[in-house]
């Protein structure tokens, strides 16, 4: 079990390093997003200030976000 924990910790450290990088790719962001989903890691959208700010920006767009086609960038 100790080896698995060390591997997990190293992976999380690597993901944090990627997030700190100024040259992160959309594929790397997708890996991070999938990791968060797979581990059921969520932020409360009404409490987390970054998500509150993102919601505010989305409400200021000159079009309806719900009408956009859902497509991931690669």
mmCIF file of C-alpha atoms in Angstrom:
data_model
loop_
_atom_site.group_PDB
_atom_site.id
_atom_site.type_symbol
_atom_site.label_atom_id
_atom_site.label_comp_id
_atom_site.label_asym_id
_atom_site.label_seq_id
_atom_site.Cartn_x
_atom_site.Cartn_y
_atom_site.Cartn_z
ATOM 1 C CA UNK A 1 0.000 0.000 0.000
ATOM 2 C CA UNK A 2 2.911 2.328 0.646
ATOM 3 C CA UNK A 3 4.074 2.101 -2.981
ATOM 4 C CA UNK A 4 0.614 3.003 -4.252
ATOM 5 C CA UNK A 5 0.436 6.004 -1.948
ATOM 6 C CA UNK A 6 3.859 7.203 -3.110
ATOM 7 C CA UNK A 7 2.837 6.793 -6.741
ATOM 8 C CA UNK A 8 -0.395 8.685 -6.126
ATOM 9 C CA UNK A 9 1.486 11.469 -4.315
ATOM 10 C CA UNK A 10 3.999 11.782 -7.167
ATOM 11 C CA UNK A 11 1.196 11.956 -9.707
ATOM 12 C CA UNK A 12 -0.577 14.691 -7.757
ATOM 13 C CA UNK A 13 2.727 16.597 -7.447
ATOM 14 C CA UNK A 14 3.210 16.345 -11.215
ATOM 15 C CA UNK A 15 -0.321 17.633 -11.844
ATOM 16 C CA UNK A 16 0.348 20.582 -9.540
ATOM 17 C CA UNK A 17 3.593 21.303 -11.416
ATOM 18 C CA UNK A 18 1.680 21.269 -14.703
ATOM 19 C CA UNK A 19 -0.869 23.732 -13.342
ATOM 20 C CA UNK A 20 1.939 26.070 -12.303
ATOM 21 C CA UNK A 21 3.473 25.880 -15.778
ATOM 22 C CA UNK A 22 2.807 28.725 -18.187
ATOM 23 C CA UNK A 23 2.923 26.293 -21.103
ATOM 24 C CA UNK A 24 0.240 23.842 -20.056
ATOM 25 C CA UNK A 25 -1.627 22.254 -22.950
ATOM 26 C CA UNK A 26 -5.327 21.568 -23.289
ATOM 27 C CA UNK A 27 -4.580 17.825 -23.190
ATOM 28 C CA UNK A 28 -2.775 18.230 -19.879
ATOM 29 C CA UNK A 29 -5.692 20.239 -18.509
ATOM 30 C CA UNK A 30 -8.002 17.457 -19.638
ATOM 31 C CA UNK A 31 -5.910 14.891 -17.723
ATOM 32 C CA UNK A 32 -6.171 17.041 -14.604
ATOM 33 C CA UNK A 33 -9.908 17.490 -15.051
ATOM 34 C CA UNK A 34 -10.404 13.742 -15.486
ATOM 35 C CA UNK A 35 -8.306 13.063 -12.387
ATOM 36 C CA UNK A 36 -10.518 15.408 -10.370
ATOM 37 C CA UNK A 37 -13.663 13.755 -11.728
ATOM 38 C CA UNK A 38 -12.330 10.236 -11.135
ATOM 39 C CA UNK A 39 -11.569 11.121 -7.523
ATOM 40 C CA UNK A 40 -14.867 12.954 -7.029
ATOM 41 C CA UNK A 41 -13.061 16.193 -6.173
ATOM 42 C CA UNK A 42 -15.431 19.140 -6.457
ATOM 43 C CA UNK A 43 -15.588 22.743 -5.374
ATOM 44 C CA UNK A 44 -18.757 24.395 -4.162
ATOM 45 C CA UNK A 45 -19.623 26.775 -6.973
ATOM 46 C CA UNK A 46 -21.314 29.248 -4.641
ATOM 47 C CA UNK A 47 -18.414 29.277 -2.154
ATOM 48 C CA UNK A 48 -15.236 28.930 -4.239
ATOM 49 C CA UNK A 49 -14.292 32.480 -5.269
ATOM 50 C CA UNK A 50 -12.748 31.377 -8.577
ATOM 51 C CA UNK A 51 -15.981 29.675 -9.613
ATOM 52 C CA UNK A 52 -18.051 32.634 -8.470
ATOM 53 C CA UNK A 53 -15.907 34.879 -10.694
ATOM 54 C CA UNK A 54 -16.188 32.456 -13.620
ATOM 55 C CA UNK A 55 -19.985 32.364 -13.306
ATOM 56 C CA UNK A 56 -20.060 36.165 -13.314
ATOM 57 C CA UNK A 57 -17.949 36.295 -16.474
ATOM 58 C CA UNK A 58 -20.195 33.747 -18.183
ATOM 59 C CA UNK A 59 -23.282 35.784 -17.372
ATOM 60 C CA UNK A 60 -21.681 38.823 -19.060
ATOM 61 C CA UNK A 61 -21.209 37.084 -22.427
ATOM 62 C CA UNK A 62 -23.150 38.580 -25.342
ATOM 63 C CA UNK A 63 -24.745 35.194 -26.148
ATOM 64 C CA UNK A 64 -26.421 32.321 -24.334
ATOM 65 C CA UNK A 65 -23.817 29.783 -23.230
ATOM 66 C CA UNK A 66 -26.423 27.000 -23.179
ATOM 67 C CA UNK A 67 -26.886 27.380 -26.933
ATOM 68 C CA UNK A 68 -23.227 26.673 -27.703
ATOM 69 C CA UNK A 69 -22.322 23.249 -29.094
ATOM 70 C CA UNK A 70 -20.532 21.206 -26.457
ATOM 71 C CA UNK A 71 -17.168 20.314 -27.893
ATOM 72 C CA UNK A 72 -13.825 19.825 -26.187
ATOM 73 C CA UNK A 73 -10.704 21.495 -27.497
ATOM 74 C CA UNK A 74 -7.746 19.189 -28.072
#
